CSV table of C-alpha atoms (C1' of nucleotides) in Angstrom, one decimal:
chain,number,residue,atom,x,y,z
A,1106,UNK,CA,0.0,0.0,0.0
A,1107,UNK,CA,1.6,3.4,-0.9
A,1108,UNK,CA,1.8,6.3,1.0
A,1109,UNK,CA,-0.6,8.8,0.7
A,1110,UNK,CA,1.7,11.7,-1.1
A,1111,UNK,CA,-1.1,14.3,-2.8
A,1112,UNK,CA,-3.9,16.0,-1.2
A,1113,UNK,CA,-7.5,14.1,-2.2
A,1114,UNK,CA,-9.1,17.1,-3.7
A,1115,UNK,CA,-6.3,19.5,-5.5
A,1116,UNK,CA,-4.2,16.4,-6.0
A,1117,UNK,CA,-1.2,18.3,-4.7
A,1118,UNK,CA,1.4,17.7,-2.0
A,1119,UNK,CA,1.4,18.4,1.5
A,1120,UNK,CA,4.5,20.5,1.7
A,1121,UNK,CA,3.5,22.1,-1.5
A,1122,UNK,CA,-0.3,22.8,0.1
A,1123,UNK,CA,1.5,24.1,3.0
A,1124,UNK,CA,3.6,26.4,1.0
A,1125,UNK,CA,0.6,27.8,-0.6
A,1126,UNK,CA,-1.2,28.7,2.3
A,1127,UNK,CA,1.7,30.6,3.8
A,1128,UNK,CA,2.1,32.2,0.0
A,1129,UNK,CA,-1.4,33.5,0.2
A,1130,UNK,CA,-1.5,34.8,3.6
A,1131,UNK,CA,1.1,36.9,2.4
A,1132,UNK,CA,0.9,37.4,-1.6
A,1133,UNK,CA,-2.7,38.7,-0.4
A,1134,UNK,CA,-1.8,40.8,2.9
A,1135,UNK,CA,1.2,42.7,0.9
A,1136,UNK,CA,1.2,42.2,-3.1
A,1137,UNK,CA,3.3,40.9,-5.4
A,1138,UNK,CA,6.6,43.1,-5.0
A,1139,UNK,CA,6.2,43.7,-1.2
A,1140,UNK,CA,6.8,40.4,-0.3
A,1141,UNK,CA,9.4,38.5,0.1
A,1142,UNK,CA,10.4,34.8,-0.3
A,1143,UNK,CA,11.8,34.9,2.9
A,1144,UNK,CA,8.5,36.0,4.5
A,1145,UNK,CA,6.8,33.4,2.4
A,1146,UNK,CA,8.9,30.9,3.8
A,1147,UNK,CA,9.2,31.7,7.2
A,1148,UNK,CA,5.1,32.3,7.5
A,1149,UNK,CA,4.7,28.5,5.7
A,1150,UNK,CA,7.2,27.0,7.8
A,1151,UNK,CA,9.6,25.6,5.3
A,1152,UNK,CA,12.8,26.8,4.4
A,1153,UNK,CA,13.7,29.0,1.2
A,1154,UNK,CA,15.4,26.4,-0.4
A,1155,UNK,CA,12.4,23.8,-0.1
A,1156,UNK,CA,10.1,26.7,-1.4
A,1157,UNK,CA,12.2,26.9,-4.7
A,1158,UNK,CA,12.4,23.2,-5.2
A,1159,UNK,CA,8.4,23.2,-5.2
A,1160,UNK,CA,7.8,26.5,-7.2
A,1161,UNK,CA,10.6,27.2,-9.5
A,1162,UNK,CA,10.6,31.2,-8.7
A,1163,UNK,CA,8.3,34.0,-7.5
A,1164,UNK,CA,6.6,34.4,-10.5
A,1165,UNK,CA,5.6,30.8,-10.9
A,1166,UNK,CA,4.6,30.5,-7.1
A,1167,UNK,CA,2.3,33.8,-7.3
A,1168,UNK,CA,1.2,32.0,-10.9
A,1169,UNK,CA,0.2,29.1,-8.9
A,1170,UNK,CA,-1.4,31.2,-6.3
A,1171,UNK,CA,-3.6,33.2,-8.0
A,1172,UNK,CA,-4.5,30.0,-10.2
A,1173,UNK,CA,-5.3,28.2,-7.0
A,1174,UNK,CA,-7.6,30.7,-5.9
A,1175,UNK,CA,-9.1,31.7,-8.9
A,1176,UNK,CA,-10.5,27.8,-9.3
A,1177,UNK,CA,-11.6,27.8,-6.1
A,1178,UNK,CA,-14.1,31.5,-5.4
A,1179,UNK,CA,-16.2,30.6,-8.8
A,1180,UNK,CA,-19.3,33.2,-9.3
A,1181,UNK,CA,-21.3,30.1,-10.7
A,1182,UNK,CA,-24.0,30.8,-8.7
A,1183,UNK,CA,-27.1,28.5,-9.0
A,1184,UNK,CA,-29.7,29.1,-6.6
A,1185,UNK,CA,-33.5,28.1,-7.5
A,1186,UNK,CA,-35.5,30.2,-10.2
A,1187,UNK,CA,-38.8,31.4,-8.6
A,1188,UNK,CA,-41.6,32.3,-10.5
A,1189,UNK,CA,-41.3,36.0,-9.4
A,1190,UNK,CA,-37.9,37.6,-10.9
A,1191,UNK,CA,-38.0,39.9,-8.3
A,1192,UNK,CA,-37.3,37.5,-5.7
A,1193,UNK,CA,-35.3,35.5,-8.0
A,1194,UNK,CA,-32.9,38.9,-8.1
A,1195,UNK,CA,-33.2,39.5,-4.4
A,1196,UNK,CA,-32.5,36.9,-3.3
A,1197,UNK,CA,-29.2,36.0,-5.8
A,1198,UNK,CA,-28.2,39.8,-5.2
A,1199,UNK,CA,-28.4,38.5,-1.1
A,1200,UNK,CA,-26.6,35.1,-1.6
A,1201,UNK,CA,-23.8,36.7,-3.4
A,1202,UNK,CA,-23.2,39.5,-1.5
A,1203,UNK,CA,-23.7,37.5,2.1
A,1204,UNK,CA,-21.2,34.9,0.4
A,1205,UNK,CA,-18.4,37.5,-1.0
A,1206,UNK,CA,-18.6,39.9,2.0
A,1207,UNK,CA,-17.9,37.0,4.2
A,1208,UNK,CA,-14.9,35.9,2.4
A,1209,UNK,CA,-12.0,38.3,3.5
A,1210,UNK,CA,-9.7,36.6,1.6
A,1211,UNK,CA,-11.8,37.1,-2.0
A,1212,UNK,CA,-12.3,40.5,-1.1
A,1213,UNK,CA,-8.2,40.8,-0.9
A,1214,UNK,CA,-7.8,38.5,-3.9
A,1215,UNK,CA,-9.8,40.8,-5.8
A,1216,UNK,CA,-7.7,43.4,-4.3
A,1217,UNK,CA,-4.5,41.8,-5.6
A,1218,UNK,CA,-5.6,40.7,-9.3
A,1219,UNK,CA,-6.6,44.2,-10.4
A,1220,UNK,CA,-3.5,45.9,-8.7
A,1221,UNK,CA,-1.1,43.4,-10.2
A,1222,UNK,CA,-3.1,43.6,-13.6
A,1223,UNK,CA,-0.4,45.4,-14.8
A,1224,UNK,CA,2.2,43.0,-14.5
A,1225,UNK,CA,0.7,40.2,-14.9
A,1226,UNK,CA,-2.0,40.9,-17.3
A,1227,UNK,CA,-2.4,36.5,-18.7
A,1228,UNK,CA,-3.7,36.2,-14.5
A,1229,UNK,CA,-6.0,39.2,-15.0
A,1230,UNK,CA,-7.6,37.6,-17.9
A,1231,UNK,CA,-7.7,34.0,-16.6
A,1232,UNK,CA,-9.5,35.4,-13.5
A,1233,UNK,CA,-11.9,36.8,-15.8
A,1234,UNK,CA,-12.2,34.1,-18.1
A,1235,UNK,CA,-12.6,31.7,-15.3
A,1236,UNK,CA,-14.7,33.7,-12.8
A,1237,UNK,CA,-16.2,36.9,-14.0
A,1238,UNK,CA,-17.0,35.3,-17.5
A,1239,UNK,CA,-19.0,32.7,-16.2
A,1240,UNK,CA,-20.4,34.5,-13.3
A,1241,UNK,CA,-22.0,36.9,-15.6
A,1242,UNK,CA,-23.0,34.2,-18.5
A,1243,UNK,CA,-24.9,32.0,-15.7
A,1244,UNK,CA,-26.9,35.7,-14.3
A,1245,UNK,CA,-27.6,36.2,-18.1
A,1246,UNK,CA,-29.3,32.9,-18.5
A,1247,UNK,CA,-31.2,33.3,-15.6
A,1248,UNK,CA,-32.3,36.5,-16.9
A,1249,UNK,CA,-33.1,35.3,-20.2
A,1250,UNK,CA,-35.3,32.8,-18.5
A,1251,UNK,CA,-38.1,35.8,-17.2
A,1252,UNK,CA,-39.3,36.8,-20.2
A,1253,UNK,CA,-41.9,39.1,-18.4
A,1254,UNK,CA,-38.9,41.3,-17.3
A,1255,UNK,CA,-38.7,42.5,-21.1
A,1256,UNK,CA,-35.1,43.3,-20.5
A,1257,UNK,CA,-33.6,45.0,-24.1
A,1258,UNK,CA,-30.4,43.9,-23.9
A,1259,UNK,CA,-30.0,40.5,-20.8
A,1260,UNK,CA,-26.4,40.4,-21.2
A,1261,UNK,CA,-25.9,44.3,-20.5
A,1262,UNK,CA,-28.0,44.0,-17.5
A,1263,UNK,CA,-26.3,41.2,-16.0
A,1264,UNK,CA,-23.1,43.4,-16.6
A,1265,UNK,CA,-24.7,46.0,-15.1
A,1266,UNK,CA,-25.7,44.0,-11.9
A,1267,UNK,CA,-22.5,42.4,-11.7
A,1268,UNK,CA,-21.0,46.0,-11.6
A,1269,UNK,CA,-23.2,47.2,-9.1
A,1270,UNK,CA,-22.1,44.4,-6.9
A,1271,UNK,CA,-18.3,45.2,-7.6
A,1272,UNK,CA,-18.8,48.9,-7.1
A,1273,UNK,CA,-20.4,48.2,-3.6
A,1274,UNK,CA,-17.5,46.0,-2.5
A,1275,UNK,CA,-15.0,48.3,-4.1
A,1276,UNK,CA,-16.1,51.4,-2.8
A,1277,UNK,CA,-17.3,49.7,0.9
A,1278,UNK,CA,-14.7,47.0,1.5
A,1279,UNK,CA,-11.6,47.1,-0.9
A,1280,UNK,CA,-10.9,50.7,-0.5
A,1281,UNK,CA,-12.6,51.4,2.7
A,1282,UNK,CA,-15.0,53.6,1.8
A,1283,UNK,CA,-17.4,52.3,5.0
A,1284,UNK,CA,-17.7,55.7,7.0
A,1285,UNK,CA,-16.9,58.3,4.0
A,1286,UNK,CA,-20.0,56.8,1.7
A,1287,UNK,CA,-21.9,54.6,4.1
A,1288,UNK,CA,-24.7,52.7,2.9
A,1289,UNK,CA,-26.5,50.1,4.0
A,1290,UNK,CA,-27.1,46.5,2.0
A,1291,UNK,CA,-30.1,46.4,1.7
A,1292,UNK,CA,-31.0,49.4,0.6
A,1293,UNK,CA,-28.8,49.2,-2.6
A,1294,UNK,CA,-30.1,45.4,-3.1
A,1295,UNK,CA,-33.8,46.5,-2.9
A,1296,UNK,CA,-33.0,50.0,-4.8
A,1297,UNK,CA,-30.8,47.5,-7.7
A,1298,UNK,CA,-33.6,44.9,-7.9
A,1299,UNK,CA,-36.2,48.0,-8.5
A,1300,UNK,CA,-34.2,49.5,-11.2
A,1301,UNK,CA,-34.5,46.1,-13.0
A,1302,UNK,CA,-38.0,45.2,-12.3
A,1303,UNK,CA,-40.0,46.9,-14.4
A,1304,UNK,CA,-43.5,47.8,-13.8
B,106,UNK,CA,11.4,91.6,-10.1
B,107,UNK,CA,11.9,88.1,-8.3
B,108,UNK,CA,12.7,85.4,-10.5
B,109,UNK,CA,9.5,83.3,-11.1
B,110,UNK,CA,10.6,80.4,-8.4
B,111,UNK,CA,6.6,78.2,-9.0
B,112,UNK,CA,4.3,77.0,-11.2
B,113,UNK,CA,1.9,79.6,-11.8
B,114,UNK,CA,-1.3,76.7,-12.2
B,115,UNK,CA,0.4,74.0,-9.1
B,116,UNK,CA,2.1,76.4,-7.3
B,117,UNK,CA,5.1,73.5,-7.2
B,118,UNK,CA,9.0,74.5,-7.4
B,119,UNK,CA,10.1,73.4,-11.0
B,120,UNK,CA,12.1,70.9,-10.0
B,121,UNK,CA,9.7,69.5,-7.7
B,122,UNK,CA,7.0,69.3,-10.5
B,123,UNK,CA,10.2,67.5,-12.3
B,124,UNK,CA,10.4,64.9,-10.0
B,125,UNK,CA,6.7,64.3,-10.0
B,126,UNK,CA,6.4,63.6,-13.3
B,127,UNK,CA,9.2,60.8,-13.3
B,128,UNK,CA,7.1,59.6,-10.4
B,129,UNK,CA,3.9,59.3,-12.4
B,130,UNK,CA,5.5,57.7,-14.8
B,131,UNK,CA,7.4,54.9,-12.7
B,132,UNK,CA,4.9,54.8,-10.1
B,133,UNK,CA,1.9,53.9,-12.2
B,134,UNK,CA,4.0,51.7,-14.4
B,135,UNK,CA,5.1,49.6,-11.3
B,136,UNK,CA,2.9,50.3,-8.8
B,137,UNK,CA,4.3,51.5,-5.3
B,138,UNK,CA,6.9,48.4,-4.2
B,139,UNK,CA,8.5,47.4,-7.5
B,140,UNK,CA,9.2,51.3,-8.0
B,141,UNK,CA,12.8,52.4,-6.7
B,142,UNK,CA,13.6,55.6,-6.3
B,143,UNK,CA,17.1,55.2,-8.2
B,144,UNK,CA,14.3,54.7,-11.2
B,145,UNK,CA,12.6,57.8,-10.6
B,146,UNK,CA,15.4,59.7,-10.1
B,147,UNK,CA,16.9,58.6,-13.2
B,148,UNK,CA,13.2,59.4,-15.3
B,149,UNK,CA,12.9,62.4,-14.0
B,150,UNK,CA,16.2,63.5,-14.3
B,151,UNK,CA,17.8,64.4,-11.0
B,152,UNK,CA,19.3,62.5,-8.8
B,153,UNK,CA,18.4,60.6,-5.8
B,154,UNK,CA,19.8,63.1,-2.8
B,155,UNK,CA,17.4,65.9,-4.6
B,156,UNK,CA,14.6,63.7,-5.0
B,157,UNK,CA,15.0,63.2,-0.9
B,158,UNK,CA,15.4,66.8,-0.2
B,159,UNK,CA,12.3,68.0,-2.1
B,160,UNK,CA,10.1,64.5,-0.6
B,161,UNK,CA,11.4,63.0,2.3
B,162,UNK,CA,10.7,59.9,2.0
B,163,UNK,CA,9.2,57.0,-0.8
B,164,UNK,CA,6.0,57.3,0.9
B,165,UNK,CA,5.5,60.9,1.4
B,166,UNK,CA,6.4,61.0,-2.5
B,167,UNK,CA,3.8,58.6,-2.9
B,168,UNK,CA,1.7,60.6,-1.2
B,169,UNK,CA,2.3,63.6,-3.1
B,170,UNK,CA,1.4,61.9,-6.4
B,171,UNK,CA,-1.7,60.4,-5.5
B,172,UNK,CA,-3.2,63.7,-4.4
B,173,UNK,CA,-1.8,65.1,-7.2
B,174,UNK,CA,-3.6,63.2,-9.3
B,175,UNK,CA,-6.3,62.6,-7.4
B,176,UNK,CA,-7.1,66.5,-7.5
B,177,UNK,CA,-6.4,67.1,-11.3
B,178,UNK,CA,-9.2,64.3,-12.5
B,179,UNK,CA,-12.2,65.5,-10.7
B,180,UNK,CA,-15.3,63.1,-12.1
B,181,UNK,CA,-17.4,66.0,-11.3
B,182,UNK,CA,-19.2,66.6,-15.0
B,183,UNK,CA,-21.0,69.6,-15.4
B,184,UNK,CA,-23.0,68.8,-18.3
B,185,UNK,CA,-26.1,70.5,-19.4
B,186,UNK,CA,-29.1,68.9,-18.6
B,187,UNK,CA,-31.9,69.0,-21.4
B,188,UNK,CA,-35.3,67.7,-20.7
B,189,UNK,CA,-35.3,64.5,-21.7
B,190,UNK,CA,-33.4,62.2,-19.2
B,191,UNK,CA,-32.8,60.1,-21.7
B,192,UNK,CA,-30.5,62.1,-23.5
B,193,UNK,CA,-29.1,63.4,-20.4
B,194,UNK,CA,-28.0,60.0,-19.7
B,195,UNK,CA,-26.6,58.9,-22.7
B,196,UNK,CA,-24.7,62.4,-23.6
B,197,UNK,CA,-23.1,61.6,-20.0
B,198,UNK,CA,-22.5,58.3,-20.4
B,199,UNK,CA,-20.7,58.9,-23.9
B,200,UNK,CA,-18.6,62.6,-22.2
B,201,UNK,CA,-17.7,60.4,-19.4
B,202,UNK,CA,-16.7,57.6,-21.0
B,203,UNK,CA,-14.7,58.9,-24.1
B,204,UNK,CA,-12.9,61.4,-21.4
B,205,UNK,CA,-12.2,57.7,-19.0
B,206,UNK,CA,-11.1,55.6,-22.2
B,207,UNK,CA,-8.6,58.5,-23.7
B,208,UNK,CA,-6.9,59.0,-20.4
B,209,UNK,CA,-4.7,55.9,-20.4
B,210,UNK,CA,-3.1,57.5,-16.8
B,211,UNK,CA,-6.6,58.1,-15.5
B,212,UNK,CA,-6.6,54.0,-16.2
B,213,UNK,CA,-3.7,53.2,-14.3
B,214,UNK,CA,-4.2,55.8,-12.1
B,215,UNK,CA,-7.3,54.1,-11.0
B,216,UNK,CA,-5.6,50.1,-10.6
B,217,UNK,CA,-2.8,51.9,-8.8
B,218,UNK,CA,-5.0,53.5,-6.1
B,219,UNK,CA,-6.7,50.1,-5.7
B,220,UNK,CA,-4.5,47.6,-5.6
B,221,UNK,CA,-2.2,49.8,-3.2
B,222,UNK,CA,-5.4,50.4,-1.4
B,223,UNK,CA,-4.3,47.6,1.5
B,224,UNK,CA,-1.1,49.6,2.4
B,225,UNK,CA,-2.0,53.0,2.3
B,226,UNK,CA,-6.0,53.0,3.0
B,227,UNK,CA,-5.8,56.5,3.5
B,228,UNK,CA,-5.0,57.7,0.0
B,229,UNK,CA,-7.8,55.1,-1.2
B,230,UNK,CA,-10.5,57.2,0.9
B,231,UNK,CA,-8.9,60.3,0.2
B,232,UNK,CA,-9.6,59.2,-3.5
B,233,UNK,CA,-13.4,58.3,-2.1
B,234,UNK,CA,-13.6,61.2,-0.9
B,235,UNK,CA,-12.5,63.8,-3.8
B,236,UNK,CA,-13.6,62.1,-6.7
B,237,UNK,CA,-16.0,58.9,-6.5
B,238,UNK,CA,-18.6,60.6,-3.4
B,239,UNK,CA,-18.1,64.0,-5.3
B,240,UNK,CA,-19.1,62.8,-8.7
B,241,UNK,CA,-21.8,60.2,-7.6
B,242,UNK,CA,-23.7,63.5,-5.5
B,243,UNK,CA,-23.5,65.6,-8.8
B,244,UNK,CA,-24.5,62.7,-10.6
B,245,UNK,CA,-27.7,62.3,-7.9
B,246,UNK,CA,-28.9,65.7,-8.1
B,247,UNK,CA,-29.1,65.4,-11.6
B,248,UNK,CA,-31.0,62.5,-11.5
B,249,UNK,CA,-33.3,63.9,-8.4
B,250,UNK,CA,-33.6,67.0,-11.1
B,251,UNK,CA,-35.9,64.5,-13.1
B,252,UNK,CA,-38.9,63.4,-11.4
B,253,UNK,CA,-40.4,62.4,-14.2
B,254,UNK,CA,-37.6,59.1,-14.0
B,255,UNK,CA,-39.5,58.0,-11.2
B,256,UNK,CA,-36.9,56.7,-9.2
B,257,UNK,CA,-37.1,55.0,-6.0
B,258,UNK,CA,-33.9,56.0,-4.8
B,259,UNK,CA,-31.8,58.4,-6.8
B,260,UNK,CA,-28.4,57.6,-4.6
B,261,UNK,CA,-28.8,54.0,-5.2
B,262,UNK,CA,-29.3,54.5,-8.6
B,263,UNK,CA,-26.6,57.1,-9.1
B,264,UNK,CA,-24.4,53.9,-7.5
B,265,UNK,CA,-25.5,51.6,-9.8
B,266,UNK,CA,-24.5,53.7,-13.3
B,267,UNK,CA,-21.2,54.2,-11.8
B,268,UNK,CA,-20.7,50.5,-10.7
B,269,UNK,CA,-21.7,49.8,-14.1
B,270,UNK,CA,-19.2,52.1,-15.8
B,271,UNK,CA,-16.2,51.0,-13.6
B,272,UNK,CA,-17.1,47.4,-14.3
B,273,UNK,CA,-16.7,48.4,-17.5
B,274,UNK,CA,-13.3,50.1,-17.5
B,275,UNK,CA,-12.2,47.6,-15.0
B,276,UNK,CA,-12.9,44.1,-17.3
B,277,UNK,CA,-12.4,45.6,-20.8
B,278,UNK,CA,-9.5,48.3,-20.2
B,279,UNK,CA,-7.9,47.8,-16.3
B,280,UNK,CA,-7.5,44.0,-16.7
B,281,UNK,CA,-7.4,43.7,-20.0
B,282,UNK,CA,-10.4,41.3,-21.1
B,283,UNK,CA,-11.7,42.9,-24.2
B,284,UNK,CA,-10.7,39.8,-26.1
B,285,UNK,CA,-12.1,37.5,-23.7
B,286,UNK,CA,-15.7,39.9,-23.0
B,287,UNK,CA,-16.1,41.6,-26.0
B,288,UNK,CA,-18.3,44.5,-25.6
B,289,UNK,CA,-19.4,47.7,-27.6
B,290,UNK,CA,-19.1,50.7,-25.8
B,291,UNK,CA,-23.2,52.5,-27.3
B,292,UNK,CA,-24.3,49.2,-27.0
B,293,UNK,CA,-23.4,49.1,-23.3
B,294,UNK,CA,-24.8,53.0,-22.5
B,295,UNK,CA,-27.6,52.1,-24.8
B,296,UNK,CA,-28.2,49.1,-22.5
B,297,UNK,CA,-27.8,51.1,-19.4
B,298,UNK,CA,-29.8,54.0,-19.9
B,299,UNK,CA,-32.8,51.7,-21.1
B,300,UNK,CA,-32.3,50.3,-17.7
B,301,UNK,CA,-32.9,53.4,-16.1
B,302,UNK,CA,-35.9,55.2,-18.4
B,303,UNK,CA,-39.0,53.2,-16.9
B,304,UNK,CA,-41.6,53.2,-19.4
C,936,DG,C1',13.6,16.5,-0.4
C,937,DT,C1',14.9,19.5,3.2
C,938,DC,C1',17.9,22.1,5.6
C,939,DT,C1',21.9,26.0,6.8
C,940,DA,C1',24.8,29.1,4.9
C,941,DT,C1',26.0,32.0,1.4
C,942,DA,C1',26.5,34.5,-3.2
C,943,DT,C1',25.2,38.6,-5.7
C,944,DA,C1',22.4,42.4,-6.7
C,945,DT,C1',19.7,46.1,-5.5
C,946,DA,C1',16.8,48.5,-2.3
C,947,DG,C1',16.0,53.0,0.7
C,948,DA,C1',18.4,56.5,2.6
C,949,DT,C1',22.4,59.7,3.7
C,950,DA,C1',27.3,62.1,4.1
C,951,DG,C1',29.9,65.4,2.4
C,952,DA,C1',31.9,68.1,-1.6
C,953,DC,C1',30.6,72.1,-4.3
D,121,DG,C1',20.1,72.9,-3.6
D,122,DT,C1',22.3,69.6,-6.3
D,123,DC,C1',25.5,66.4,-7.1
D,124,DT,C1',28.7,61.7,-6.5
D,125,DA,C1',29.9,58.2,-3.6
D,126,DT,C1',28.6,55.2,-0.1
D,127,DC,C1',26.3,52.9,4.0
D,128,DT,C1',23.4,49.2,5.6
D,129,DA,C1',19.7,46.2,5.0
D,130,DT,C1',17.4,43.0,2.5
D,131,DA,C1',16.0,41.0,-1.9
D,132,DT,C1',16.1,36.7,-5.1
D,133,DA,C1',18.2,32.7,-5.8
D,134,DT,C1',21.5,28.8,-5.1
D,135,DA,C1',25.5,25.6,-3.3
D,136,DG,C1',26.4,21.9,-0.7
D,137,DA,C1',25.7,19.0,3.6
D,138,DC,C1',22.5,15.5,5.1
DNA sequence: GTCTATATATAGATAGAC
DNA sequence: GTCTATCTATATATAGAC
């Protein structure tokens, strides 16, 4: 019977798991450039030397890191479709934002992909590809599927929602807006679903 | 007659609006930690003792910059505001959009403040604070200057454009997913202002 | 595979001449 | 005020023992 060498779900080793979770505490915390491999190392417990032999250089380990993540927050939302689209919007718009605002760590992943967007520009476009893409194709359909809303245009709506939900948790959380422009959740949900709901 | 020792506009020594400059330039290239100073120095053309005697340190002259910039692009549009909110919409949609979209530093300027936003959460709310709130009360008043729109909540909806144009900016020109989300720009506004006009 | 110790480059910041 | 030259710390990355 062989030893069990790779983590049951991502398929990856232990010490390279471990190394991953120290990566993100600080990749996320500081940036790409502010931290260092020795930080890395010394917050994941290994040495510098073992972190190179897993992760061939910075780049590659914040490659892996963002990659890692990226798989794991999906947008894919699927909640039930009631008959009413209002309450099919309020209470997506309420799963999502309970969900994101209660995930520190995607709020500084976010945080971290745009500000390094410049730099790395292939992880930018994976993240959307892989997350945004589908988050929005998913609210479309959903969309598409209450014909009574009359939308013009579903996929510019579900843009438009999805960038209502990023400019709360921009303005609120990212950039700690809280106490400068405070508003409350559910007044933006119920004032977001109203703009859509027609009648 | 003293010699002319400041800008007339900035009311910045020469040399200090010098240094500046080569600081834009490296700072929104690189973002604040993979900038050095011996990189400024050299683009702006003096070296690195002056740059310290004008800005003491790397974060004060970070400092300086970001409210440089952060006072120059004001999104505070004064447009004129016909009768029909339609229009009204849609001509500042298009102004605010064609000014965004030709203003590649506005662009960088913007993934800068946000992806530094963990370190310095100051300069993010001082950016809250002098552009986003300022623009998104303008931007409410004219809306409230329409009852005929109907509007549950004019705030929330004033939100909800602007979350739609920065999602916008952010996918297609900030992280680069044009290819990936294709999307017209009148479509979009056309899209978005139908969203709005209830009727 | 993992460690300690180290090589080499470059960072932020300053001293001292002019 | 501005420069050249330099100090000290720390960065990425690796060599070599085990």
């Amino acid at each position: 019977m062989a030893k069990r060498q790779s983590h049951p779900e991502t398929g990856m080793a232990p010490k390279a798991e471990q190394i991953l979770q120290g990566a993100i505490e600080e990749f996320l915390a500081h940036g790409f450039a502010a931290t260092s491999m020795d930080r890395v190392a010394k917050t994941a417990g290994v040495s510098k030397a073992t972190l190179y032999n897993h992760f061939g250089d910075k780049e590659s380990l914040f490659s892996a890191l963002t990659e890692y993540l990226g798989e794991k927050r999906i947008l894919d939302f699927v909640i039930e479709e009631p008959e009413d689209p209002a309450i099919f919007l309020k209470t997506w718009a309420t799963a999502i934002f309970n969900q994101i605002l209660n995930d520190p760590e995607l709020l500084c992943f976010l945080r971290l992909i745009i500000g390094e967007s410049g730099r790395f520009p292939e992880l930018a476009q994976a993240f959307i590809r892989n997350v945004v893409k589908v988050g929005i194709n998913r609210l479309t359909k959903s969309l598409e599927s209450y014909p009574q809303l009359r939308l013009a245009d579903a996929e510019v709506t579900a843009r438009v929602i999805m960038g209502a939900l990023l400019h709360y948790l921009l303005i609120q959380e990212i950039m700690h807006g809280e106490e400068i422009m405070p508003m409350e959740r559910d007044r933006y949900i119920e004032g977001l679903v109203k703009l859509v709901i027609t009648d």
